[in-house]
Each structure stands twice: as structure tokens, then as C-alpha cells.
């Protein structure tokens, strides 16, 4: 079966017989309607986009709520190797925790553009779109690093520095190009638009605004643009930068999924590894759960995306949803499983959830220690969210996420993932921080992990962490108090609040020979 316009038209019966849900609209007519007047441009057309945003648009096209698709902006390698050969179609594979699989052909991308070739045809076409009256929003999944203007030394990168001085005519940096597109929209009549980061980082809209604003202010100041451009960017009635919270696990294309689709008869499915070492294929495999909460700030209007399950609210509620996820209902559980998974020799998070002790540990962190002080956003029920995490998402055997990956940069995560809960206990008149048992157990496990040997005494490579060189010698020596006093790591000084002795006690028990980590967990969980 051929994954392209001709193949889907001529072999429709084969696709349907193989269990694929096909677009319920005229794809060619959708493309003809979209291209003269696009309303939505998405930057970062990778796996997450195809698993989430493109699927949302597909659902609304199927329901006849929308009659236009999306313009996707990605890299040239993907366009040449995957997108254009398949007429911008892709296969969406939902891998459910109960073992069932849903297969959907996604055709909601009306046009695929690239701007990684300088200011070529893709960039000129985007300028044309940004000058159009129909454009309502530009969305982004370019990863947190995509908004950074600086290198590792803290100074502007060479491309950014050059763009700041040269102005918007021929920008080289990614954010410089975004700013230049907004300047084209400003020049075409100060037309309104929403610039919506959907990347998985806190206050993502502010990060996008700060990056774009740096160019607008500099260009207006050095005469490269009209003086009013910076004011246009800063006026939410013209250009908004909403906050969002997104949550959906979308691993790299899996070989078992590729084999499944090939067995069905689909041709030309091989993934590619891009020059940026990212993996992408004509198919995307993902979990069934997904959440996208968006600050409802769209000065040019927006489509009714709530009809596909997205939640629109105000900025304060978006922030509360973020805190609920990051501080209580997901991220702390991930970190706990990452630390002990490495120590106990697990390769996947789903396998850890088959272990009764580890399962009880994360249930205790979530239900017993987290929920009493959870930030309740109102639009999502924390207990229901936690139920989904513990009963559907983490145990899903089709989601091959590894503890080793999640353990990356743990020293940078603990203050947010656990520190908020600890401070909430301190502030609550009816709670005592010394009653916490499982969170200190995770801290002790992390310190034991920093010794770089597993529970059987075998050495392993700890995951990258900017503080590893400074912290590992303390863990190796057994003198962990200097770490426990570090408020930057834990969000609090564990010695001052009375948790240090408990962490030290757990840590010492984990050092009493082979199997000590497992025995300590079983004793206290």
C-alpha cells in the first residue's frame, strides 16, 4: 500500500480492510482551500506535532468543524525524505496500555515548508502567509532550546549577534526569522496574531516573547525597523504569547511498530536519522493520553479547538496545571522511577511498574504525600490525572521510555519536582514536614545513584548532569550533608527543616552490601 494521494485513493479498500481510519474529507479540496489563505502555521513539524496537533486538526476536519488544514514548517531533510514523497501524509499509531492499537492516516498538513535553507522560497512563502488577513496563530514545538539566543558561554550566538545588527531583511537565526516574519505582518497593517509556544517548558509563551522581543527592541533601536515594531510586539491586543501546558509521551519511531505497519503492506516506512541526530519516520507512535491547556489569548480569533479536547482558560490556571503536573502528578514519579530504575537494573519505566515495591513507592509519593498539598487547577482533576499516570501511562509497555534518559540532569529537577511539596508541608498548619517518608527516600536513592554502582555492586554510567563532578565525590565518601544543605538542589535546606537525618539514615542503609537498596525500599515502602 502506498502512503500518498494516489495510493490512498486507488487502494482505499486495502487500507480500510487493514484497519486504518482514513481522512473523512476531500484532502485535495482541503489543500486548495488552505493554501491561498492559511489560518494556522506550525513551526517544528516533528514527532510531537504529528502525534498531537496534526491529529487534533484531523479530528476537526473529519467533523466538518474545519475546512482548512495547517501549514507545517520543518527541516529540509524531513521534507525531502519523508513529507514530499508521501504527499504530506503520515501514519498515526496509538499504542494503548491494554495492548490494543489504533491506526489513523493523518492528512491535515496542507503545505510543508522549510526555512533551514536561509531566506529561500520557504521563508518568502512564510512572509506571504504572515502578511495575510487569514492568519490567526503560529504555534511552536521546537524544544526548549529553540528559544535560546545564547551559547554555552552566555553570550549571543554568532548568528543571533549578526541578525541583531543586520536587521530583518535576511536573518540567519531561527528566532531572528520568526521576528522578521512578525515585522512583515507589522508592515502589512499591524495585523493581530497569536504566537503560541506548545513546548514542554514552564511559562513557554514568555520564553518565546523574550526571544522575539530582543530582536524587536534592538532593531527598532538601531533603525533597522520602524520604531513602532517593538511596541507592536509588546501589545497583547496585537501580538499575544499565550502560556500553554502540554503533556503527551511520543517516543522516537519504534522498530516493532515499523514491522507491524510493513506487515500490513505499507511501503517505504524506513525512519531517518537527521543531521541533528533526531529520529523521524512516515509514522509516529504515541500513547493514548494527551493534555493541552492553553491561555485563551487570540487577538485574531481562533478555531474551536476545544471540540477536539483542548482546554482554554486564563494564564493563572495554565500555571496551576503546570505545577500540578510538574510538582505532584507526573514529574516527581518519573524522577523516583528513574533513580531506582538505574540502581535496580531496569531498562524501561513500564517494567518498573510491574514491581510491587516501586509501584507502591510512586503511589505513595503521588496519593499520600502529593495530593494533600497539590495545586488544584480546577480544569483538570488532580486525582484523575494521577490515576491516568499510574494506571495507564507509566505501565504502558508500548512506551519504551528508559530510567536512564529520565535521570538526566536530576540535580536541576529536584527543587521543582519535590521542593514545592516540601514547602507546602511547611506552610500547612495541619501537616508536618517530618511526616514525609517517601520523598526523602527518593533523595537518598539519588545520592546512592551518584556513587555510580548498582544494587549488585556493578558500575554503571550515570546520566549527564551539570553538577555530577561536584556532587559525586560527596556521595562516594558517604559525607552527604554538604549536599543536603544545598537549597539550590532541593528547594530547601534539608538540614534546617529536619529531613536531613532521615535522608542520611536511608542512605546509610542503602550502603550495607549487595541488595541493600532493594531491602531498604521494601522496608520503608
Coordinates of C-alpha atoms in Angstrom, one line a residue:
X1 CA 0.0 0.0 0.0
X2 CA 1.3 3.4 -1.0
X3 CA 1.2 6.2 1.6
X4 CA 0.4 9.1 -0.8
X5 CA -2.5 10.8 -2.5
X6 CA -2.7 8.3 -5.3
X7 CA -2.3 5.2 -3.1
X8 CA -4.9 6.2 -0.6
X9 CA -7.4 7.0 -3.4
X10 CA -6.8 3.9 -5.5
X11 CA -6.2 1.4 -2.7
X12 CA -8.7 2.8 -0.2
X13 CA -10.3 -0.7 0.3
X14 CA -7.0 -2.2 1.2
X15 CA -6.3 0.5 3.9
X16 CA -9.8 0.1 5.4
X17 CA -9.5 -3.7 5.3
X18 CA -6.2 -3.4 7.3
X19 CA -8.0 -1.4 10.0
X20 CA -6.8 2.1 9.2
X21 CA -9.0 5.1 9.8
X22 CA -8.8 7.3 6.7
X23 CA -9.5 11.1 6.4
X24 CA -13.2 11.7 6.2
X25 CA -12.8 14.7 3.9
X26 CA -11.6 15.6 0.5
X27 CA -7.9 16.1 1.0
X28 CA -7.2 17.8 -2.3
X29 CA -10.1 20.2 -1.8
X30 CA -8.8 21.0 1.8
X31 CA -5.4 21.8 0.3
X32 CA -6.9 24.1 -2.3
X33 CA -8.9 26.0 0.4
X34 CA -5.9 26.3 2.7
X35 CA -3.0 27.5 0.5
X36 CA -4.5 30.9 -0.6
X37 CA -5.3 31.9 3.0
X38 CA -3.8 29.8 5.8
X39 CA -5.1 30.4 9.3
X40 CA -2.5 28.2 11.2
X41 CA 1.2 27.8 10.8
X42 CA 3.1 25.4 13.0
X43 CA 6.9 25.6 13.5
X44 CA 8.6 22.3 14.5
X45 CA 6.9 19.6 12.5
X46 CA 8.4 16.7 14.3
X47 CA 7.0 13.6 16.1
X48 CA 5.1 15.5 18.8
X49 CA 3.4 17.8 16.2
X50 CA 2.3 14.8 14.1
X51 CA 1.2 12.9 17.2
X52 CA -0.8 15.7 18.7
X53 CA -1.5 18.9 16.9
X54 CA -1.9 17.4 13.4
X55 CA -4.2 14.8 14.9
X56 CA -6.3 17.5 16.5
X57 CA -6.8 19.3 13.2
X58 CA -7.6 16.0 11.5
X59 CA -10.4 15.3 14.0
X60 CA -11.9 18.7 13.4
X61 CA -11.6 18.3 9.6
X62 CA -13.4 14.9 9.9
X63 CA -16.2 16.5 12.0
X64 CA -16.5 19.3 9.4
X65 CA -15.7 21.9 12.1
X66 CA -12.7 23.0 10.0
X67 CA -12.4 23.0 6.2
X68 CA -8.7 24.1 6.2
X69 CA -5.6 22.3 7.3
X70 CA -2.3 23.5 8.8
X71 CA 0.9 24.8 7.2
X72 CA 3.8 22.9 8.8
X73 CA 7.4 24.2 9.0
X74 CA 10.2 21.7 9.5
X75 CA 13.6 20.8 8.3
X76 CA 14.6 20.1 4.8
X77 CA 15.8 16.6 5.4
X78 CA 12.3 15.6 6.6
X79 CA 10.7 17.4 3.8
X80 CA 12.8 15.7 1.1
X81 CA 12.9 12.2 2.6
X82 CA 9.5 11.8 4.2
X83 CA 7.0 14.6 3.7
X84 CA 7.0 15.2 0.0
X85 CA 7.3 11.5 -1.1
X86 CA 4.1 10.8 0.9
X87 CA 2.3 14.0 -0.1
X88 CA 2.5 15.2 3.5
X89 CA 0.5 12.2 4.8
X90 CA 1.7 10.2 7.9
X91 CA 0.5 7.2 9.9
X92 CA -0.5 7.9 13.5
X93 CA -0.3 4.8 15.7
X94 CA -1.8 5.0 19.2
X95 CA -0.4 2.3 21.5
X96 CA -2.8 1.7 24.3
X97 CA -1.9 0.3 27.7
X98 CA -4.4 -2.5 27.3
X99 CA -2.5 -3.8 24.3
X100 CA -4.8 -2.5 21.6
X101 CA -3.6 -0.4 18.7
X102 CA -5.4 2.3 16.7
X103 CA -4.0 3.3 13.3
X104 CA -5.0 6.5 11.6
X105 CA -3.8 8.2 8.4
X106 CA -3.2 11.9 9.1
X107 CA -3.7 14.2 6.1
X108 CA -4.2 17.6 7.9
X109 CA -0.9 19.2 6.7
X110 CA -1.9 21.3 3.6
X111 CA 1.6 22.6 2.9
X112 CA 5.1 21.7 4.2
X113 CA 7.7 24.5 4.3
X114 CA 11.3 24.7 5.5
X115 CA 13.3 27.7 6.5
X116 CA 16.6 26.0 7.2
X117 CA 18.0 27.0 3.8
X118 CA 18.4 30.7 4.6
X119 CA 15.9 33.1 3.2
X120 CA 14.9 31.0 0.3
X121 CA 11.5 30.0 -1.1
X122 CA 10.2 28.7 2.2
X123 CA 10.9 31.9 4.1
X124 CA 9.5 34.0 1.3
X125 CA 6.3 31.9 1.3
X126 CA 6.0 32.3 5.1
X127 CA 6.3 36.1 4.8
X128 CA 3.5 36.0 2.3
X129 CA 1.4 34.0 4.8
X130 CA 2.3 36.3 7.7
X131 CA 1.1 39.3 5.7
X132 CA -2.3 37.6 5.0
X133 CA -5.5 38.6 6.7
X134 CA -6.5 34.9 7.4
X135 CA -3.6 34.0 9.7
X136 CA -4.8 33.6 13.3
X137 CA -1.9 31.8 15.0
X138 CA 1.6 30.4 14.7
X139 CA 2.3 27.5 17.1
X140 CA 5.7 26.0 18.1
X141 CA 7.1 22.7 19.2
X142 CA 10.8 23.5 18.7
X143 CA 12.0 22.2 22.1
X144 CA 13.0 24.5 25.0
X145 CA 16.5 25.1 23.5
X146 CA 14.9 26.6 20.4
X147 CA 14.1 29.8 22.2
X148 CA 17.6 30.4 23.4
X149 CA 19.6 33.2 21.8
X150 CA 22.8 32.4 23.7
X151 CA 25.6 29.8 23.6
X152 CA 27.1 27.9 26.5
X153 CA 29.2 30.9 27.5
X154 CA 26.1 33.0 28.0
X155 CA 26.7 35.4 25.1
X156 CA 24.7 35.7 21.9
X157 CA 25.5 33.1 19.2
X158 CA 27.2 34.4 16.1
X159 CA 24.1 34.1 14.0
X160 CA 21.9 36.0 16.6
X161 CA 24.5 38.7 17.1
X162 CA 24.8 39.2 13.3
X163 CA 21.0 39.3 13.0
X164 CA 20.6 41.8 15.8
X165 CA 22.8 44.2 14.0
X166 CA 21.8 43.5 10.4
X167 CA 18.0 43.7 10.8
X168 CA 15.1 41.7 9.4
X169 CA 15.9 41.5 5.7
X170 CA 18.0 38.3 5.6
X171 CA 18.1 36.7 9.1
X172 CA 20.1 33.6 9.7
X173 CA 19.0 32.5 13.2
X174 CA 15.7 30.7 13.8
X175 CA 14.3 33.3 16.3
X176 CA 15.6 36.1 14.0
X177 CA 13.4 34.7 11.2
X178 CA 10.4 34.5 13.5
X179 CA 10.9 38.1 14.4
X180 CA 11.3 39.1 10.7
X181 CA 8.0 37.3 9.9
X182 CA 6.3 39.3 12.6
X183 CA 7.8 42.5 11.2
X184 CA 6.4 41.6 7.8
X185 CA 3.0 41.3 9.5
X186 CA 3.5 44.6 11.2
X187 CA 4.3 46.3 7.9
X188 CA 1.2 44.8 6.3
X189 CA -1.0 46.7 8.6
X190 CA -0.2 45.8 12.2
X191 CA -2.4 42.7 11.9
X192 CA -3.1 40.7 15.0
X193 CA -1.8 37.2 15.6
X194 CA -1.2 34.7 18.4
X195 CA 2.3 33.3 18.8
X196 CA 1.7 30.1 20.8
X197 CA 4.5 28.0 22.2
X198 CA 3.4 24.4 22.8
X199 CA 6.8 23.2 24.1
X200 CA 7.0 21.3 27.3
X201 CA 8.5 24.1 29.5
X202 CA 7.1 26.4 32.1
X203 CA 5.9 29.8 31.0
X204 CA 6.7 28.9 27.4
X205 CA 4.9 31.9 26.0
X206 CA 7.1 34.3 27.9
X207 CA 10.2 32.5 26.6
X208 CA 9.0 33.0 23.1
X209 CA 8.1 36.6 23.7
X210 CA 11.5 37.4 25.3
X211 CA 13.4 35.9 22.3
X212 CA 11.3 37.7 19.7
X213 CA 11.3 40.9 21.7
X214 CA 15.1 41.0 21.9
X215 CA 15.2 41.4 18.1
X216 CA 12.3 43.9 18.0
X217 CA 13.8 46.2 20.6
X218 CA 17.3 46.0 19.1
X219 CA 16.0 46.5 15.5
X220 CA 13.8 49.4 16.5
X221 CA 16.7 50.9 18.5
X222 CA 19.3 50.8 15.7
X223 CA 16.9 51.9 13.0
X224 CA 16.6 48.6 11.2
X225 CA 12.8 48.7 11.6
X226 CA 10.2 51.3 12.2
X227 CA 10.1 52.5 15.8
X228 CA 6.6 51.1 16.4
X229 CA 7.6 47.5 15.8
X230 CA 8.8 46.9 19.4
X231 CA 5.5 48.4 20.7
X232 CA 3.5 46.1 18.3
X233 CA 5.3 43.0 19.8
X234 CA 4.7 44.2 23.3
X235 CA 0.9 44.9 22.8
X236 CA -1.2 41.7 23.5
X237 CA -4.1 43.3 21.6
X238 CA -1.9 42.9 18.5
X239 CA 0.5 40.0 19.3
X240 CA -0.1 37.6 22.1
X241 CA 2.2 35.0 23.6
X242 CA -0.1 32.6 25.5
X243 CA 1.2 30.2 28.1
X244 CA 0.4 26.5 27.5
X245 CA 0.8 23.2 29.3
X246 CA 1.3 20.2 27.0
X247 CA 1.6 16.6 28.1
X248 CA 2.0 13.6 25.7
X249 CA 4.6 10.9 25.5
X250 CA 5.9 10.5 22.0
X251 CA 9.0 8.4 21.7
X252 CA 11.1 8.0 18.6
X253 CA 9.7 5.7 15.9
X254 CA 9.8 2.2 17.2
X255 CA 11.1 -0.8 15.2
X256 CA 8.2 -3.0 16.3
X257 CA 5.7 -0.5 15.1
X258 CA 7.5 -0.3 11.8
X259 CA 7.4 -4.1 11.4
X260 CA 3.7 -4.0 12.2
X261 CA 2.9 -1.5 9.5
X262 CA 5.1 -3.2 7.0
X263 CA 3.3 -6.5 7.7
X264 CA 0.0 -4.6 6.8
X265 CA 1.6 -3.9 3.5
X266 CA 2.7 -0.2 3.7
X267 CA 5.7 0.7 1.6
X268 CA 8.7 2.9 2.2
X269 CA 8.4 3.3 6.0
X270 CA 12.1 3.4 7.0
X271 CA 13.0 6.1 9.6
X272 CA 15.8 8.5 9.0
X273 CA 18.3 10.0 11.4
X274 CA 18.6 13.7 10.7
X275 CA 21.9 15.7 10.9
X276 CA 20.7 16.9 14.3
X277 CA 20.5 13.2 15.5
X278 CA 16.7 13.2 15.7
X279 CA 14.7 10.2 14.5
X280 CA 11.7 10.6 12.3
X281 CA 9.6 8.3 10.0
X282 CA 6.5 8.4 7.9
X283 CA 4.8 7.1 11.0
X284 CA 4.6 8.2 14.6
X285 CA 3.9 6.0 17.6
X286 CA 2.4 7.6 20.8
X287 CA 0.4 7.0 23.9
X288 CA -3.4 7.4 24.2
X289 CA -3.4 10.1 26.9
X290 CA -2.8 13.7 26.0
X291 CA -3.4 17.1 27.6
X292 CA -3.1 20.6 26.1
X293 CA -4.2 23.6 28.3
X294 CA -4.0 27.0 26.6
X295 CA -4.3 30.6 27.8
X296 CA -7.2 31.9 25.8
X297 CA -5.5 35.0 24.3
X298 CA -6.0 35.1 20.5
X299 CA -6.3 38.7 19.2
X300 CA -7.1 37.4 15.6
X301 CA -9.6 34.8 16.8
X302 CA -9.1 31.1 16.8
X303 CA -10.8 27.8 15.7
X304 CA -12.9 25.9 18.2
X305 CA -10.1 23.6 19.2
X306 CA -12.0 22.7 22.4
X307 CA -14.1 20.5 20.3
X308 CA -11.1 18.2 20.0
X309 CA -10.4 18.2 23.7
X310 CA -8.1 21.1 24.2
X311 CA -8.7 23.3 27.3
X312 CA -8.8 27.1 27.1
X313 CA -8.5 29.1 30.2
X314 CA -6.6 32.1 31.7
X315 CA -2.9 32.3 32.4
X316 CA -3.2 31.7 36.2
X317 CA -5.0 28.4 35.5
X318 CA -2.4 27.3 33.0
X319 CA 0.3 27.9 35.6
X320 CA -1.6 25.9 38.1
X321 CA -2.0 23.0 35.7
X322 CA 1.8 23.1 35.1
X323 CA 2.5 23.0 38.8
X324 CA 0.1 20.1 39.3
X325 CA 1.9 18.0 36.7
X326 CA 5.5 19.0 37.4
X327 CA 5.3 19.2 41.2
X328 CA 2.9 16.4 42.1
X329 CA 1.2 14.2 39.5
X330 CA 3.8 13.2 36.9
X331 CA 7.4 14.5 37.1
X332 CA 8.2 13.5 40.7
X333 CA 7.1 10.0 39.9
X334 CA 9.2 9.9 36.8
X335 CA 12.3 11.0 38.8
X336 CA 11.7 8.4 41.5
X337 CA 11.4 5.6 39.0
X338 CA 14.5 6.9 37.1
X339 CA 16.7 6.9 40.1
X340 CA 15.7 3.4 41.4
X341 CA 15.4 2.0 37.9
X342 CA 19.1 2.7 37.3
X343 CA 20.0 1.2 40.7
X344 CA 17.9 -1.9 40.3
X345 CA 18.8 -2.7 36.6
X346 CA 15.5 -1.8 34.9
X347 CA 15.5 -0.8 31.2
X348 CA 12.1 0.6 30.9
X349 CA 9.7 2.6 33.1
X350 CA 6.8 0.2 32.2
X351 CA 8.8 -2.8 33.6
X352 CA 9.4 -0.9 36.9
X353 CA 5.6 -0.5 37.3
X354 CA 5.4 -4.3 37.4
X355 CA 7.5 -4.3 40.5
X356 CA 5.2 -4.1 43.6
X357 CA 7.6 -2.1 45.7
X358 CA 8.3 0.6 43.1
X359 CA 4.7 0.8 42.2
X360 CA 3.8 1.4 45.9
X361 CA 6.6 3.9 46.1
X362 CA 5.2 6.2 43.3
X363 CA 1.7 5.7 44.5
X364 CA 2.7 6.9 47.9
X365 CA 4.6 9.9 46.5
X366 CA 1.5 10.8 44.5
X367 CA -1.5 9.9 46.5
X368 CA -0.2 10.0 50.1
X369 CA 2.4 12.8 50.1
X370 CA 1.5 14.9 47.0
X371 CA -2.3 15.1 46.8
X372 CA -2.7 16.7 50.3
X373 CA -0.9 19.8 49.0
X374 CA -1.5 19.6 45.3
X375 CA -2.2 22.7 43.3
X376 CA -5.7 22.1 42.0
X377 CA -6.2 24.0 38.7
X378 CA -10.0 23.3 38.6
X379 CA -10.0 22.4 34.8
X380 CA -8.3 19.1 35.4
X381 CA -8.9 16.9 38.4
X382 CA -5.5 16.0 40.1
X383 CA -6.6 12.6 41.3
X384 CA -8.0 11.7 37.9
X385 CA -4.8 12.9 36.3
X386 CA -2.7 10.9 38.8
X387 CA -4.9 7.8 38.2
X388 CA -4.2 8.1 34.5
X389 CA -0.5 8.4 35.1
X390 CA -0.3 5.4 37.5
X391 CA -2.8 3.1 35.8
X392 CA -2.5 3.9 32.1
X393 CA 0.6 5.9 31.2
X394 CA 3.5 4.6 33.3
X395 CA 2.6 0.9 32.9
X396 CA 2.1 1.1 29.2
X397 CA 4.5 -1.5 27.7
X398 CA 4.4 0.2 24.3
X399 CA 6.1 3.3 25.7
X400 CA 9.7 2.3 25.8
X401 CA 10.9 5.2 27.9
X402 CA 14.1 4.5 30.0
X403 CA 15.1 5.4 33.5
X404 CA 18.5 6.4 32.2
X405 CA 17.0 9.1 29.9
X406 CA 14.8 10.5 32.7
X407 CA 17.7 10.5 35.1
X408 CA 19.4 13.2 33.0
X409 CA 20.0 16.5 34.9
X410 CA 18.3 15.3 38.1
X411 CA 20.2 17.9 40.2
X412 CA 18.4 20.5 38.2
X413 CA 14.9 19.0 38.7
X414 CA 14.6 18.1 42.4
X415 CA 13.9 21.6 43.6
X416 CA 10.8 21.9 41.4
X417 CA 9.6 18.3 41.4
X418 CA 9.8 17.9 45.2
X419 CA 10.7 21.2 46.7
X420 CA 7.2 22.7 46.1
X421 CA 5.6 19.8 48.1
X422 CA 8.0 20.2 50.9
X423 CA 7.4 23.9 51.2
X424 CA 3.7 23.3 51.1
X425 CA 4.0 21.0 54.1
X426 CA 6.0 23.6 55.9
X427 CA 3.3 26.2 55.3
X428 CA 0.3 24.0 56.2
X429 CA -0.8 24.3 59.8
X430 CA -2.2 20.7 59.9
X431 CA 0.8 19.0 58.3
X432 CA 4.3 18.2 59.5
X433 CA 7.2 18.0 57.0
X434 CA 8.8 15.3 59.2
X435 CA 6.0 13.0 58.3
X436 CA 7.3 12.8 54.7
X437 CA 8.8 9.4 54.2
X438 CA 8.9 8.5 50.5
X439 CA 10.2 11.8 49.2
X440 CA 13.3 11.6 51.5
X441 CA 13.7 8.0 50.3
X442 CA 14.0 9.3 46.7
X443 CA 16.6 11.8 47.8
X444 CA 18.6 9.0 49.5
X445 CA 18.2 6.9 46.4
X446 CA 19.5 9.7 44.2
X447 CA 22.6 10.1 46.4
X448 CA 23.2 6.4 46.3
X449 CA 22.8 6.6 42.5
X450 CA 25.6 9.2 42.4
X451 CA 28.1 6.6 43.5
X452 CA 27.8 5.0 40.0
X453 CA 27.3 1.4 41.1
X454 CA 24.0 -0.5 41.0
X455 CA 22.4 -2.6 43.8
X456 CA 24.6 -5.6 43.0
X457 CA 27.8 -3.5 43.1
X458 CA 28.3 -3.3 39.3
X459 CA 29.5 0.1 37.9
X460 CA 27.2 2.0 35.6
X461 CA 27.5 5.3 33.8
X462 CA 25.3 7.9 35.5
X463 CA 23.3 10.1 33.1
X464 CA 24.6 13.6 32.2
X465 CA 24.2 16.2 35.0
X466 CA 25.9 19.6 35.2
X467 CA 26.7 19.0 39.0
X468 CA 27.9 15.5 38.7
X469 CA 31.6 16.3 39.1
X470 CA 30.9 18.4 42.2
X471 CA 28.4 16.0 43.9
X472 CA 29.7 12.5 43.2
X473 CA 32.8 12.8 45.5
X474 CA 30.5 13.6 48.4
X475 CA 28.3 10.6 47.6
X476 CA 31.3 8.3 47.2
X477 CA 32.8 9.4 50.5
X478 CA 29.5 9.0 52.4
X479 CA 29.6 12.6 53.7
X480 CA 26.4 13.8 52.1
X481 CA 25.5 16.6 54.5
X482 CA 27.0 19.4 52.3
X483 CA 24.6 18.3 49.5
X484 CA 21.6 18.1 51.9
X485 CA 22.3 21.7 53.0
X486 CA 22.2 22.9 49.3
X487 CA 18.9 24.9 49.0
X488 CA 19.5 25.2 45.2
X489 CA 19.3 21.5 44.7
X490 CA 16.3 20.6 46.9
X491 CA 14.5 23.9 47.0
X492 CA 15.0 23.9 50.8
X493 CA 17.9 23.3 53.2
X494 CA 17.0 19.8 54.4
X495 CA 19.2 20.2 57.5
X496 CA 17.3 23.2 58.7
X497 CA 13.8 21.7 58.2
X498 CA 14.6 18.4 59.9
X499 CA 14.7 16.0 57.0
X500 CA 18.5 15.5 56.7
X501 CA 18.7 12.8 59.4
X502 CA 16.0 10.8 57.7
X503 CA 17.8 11.0 54.3
X504 CA 21.1 10.1 55.8
X505 CA 19.6 7.1 57.6
X506 CA 18.1 5.8 54.4
X507 CA 21.3 6.4 52.5
X508 CA 23.4 4.5 55.1
X509 CA 21.0 1.6 54.9
X510 CA 21.4 1.5 51.1
X511 CA 25.2 1.1 51.6
X512 CA 25.1 -2.2 53.6
X513 CA 26.0 -4.5 50.8
X514 CA 24.5 -6.1 47.7
X515 CA 20.8 -5.8 47.6
X516 CA 20.7 -3.1 50.2
X517 CA 18.8 -0.6 48.0
X518 CA 16.0 -3.2 47.4
X519 CA 15.9 -4.2 51.1
X520 CA 15.6 -0.5 52.1
X521 CA 12.8 0.1 49.7
X522 CA 10.9 -2.9 50.9
X523 CA 11.4 -1.9 54.5
X524 CA 10.0 1.6 54.2
X525 CA 7.6 1.3 51.3

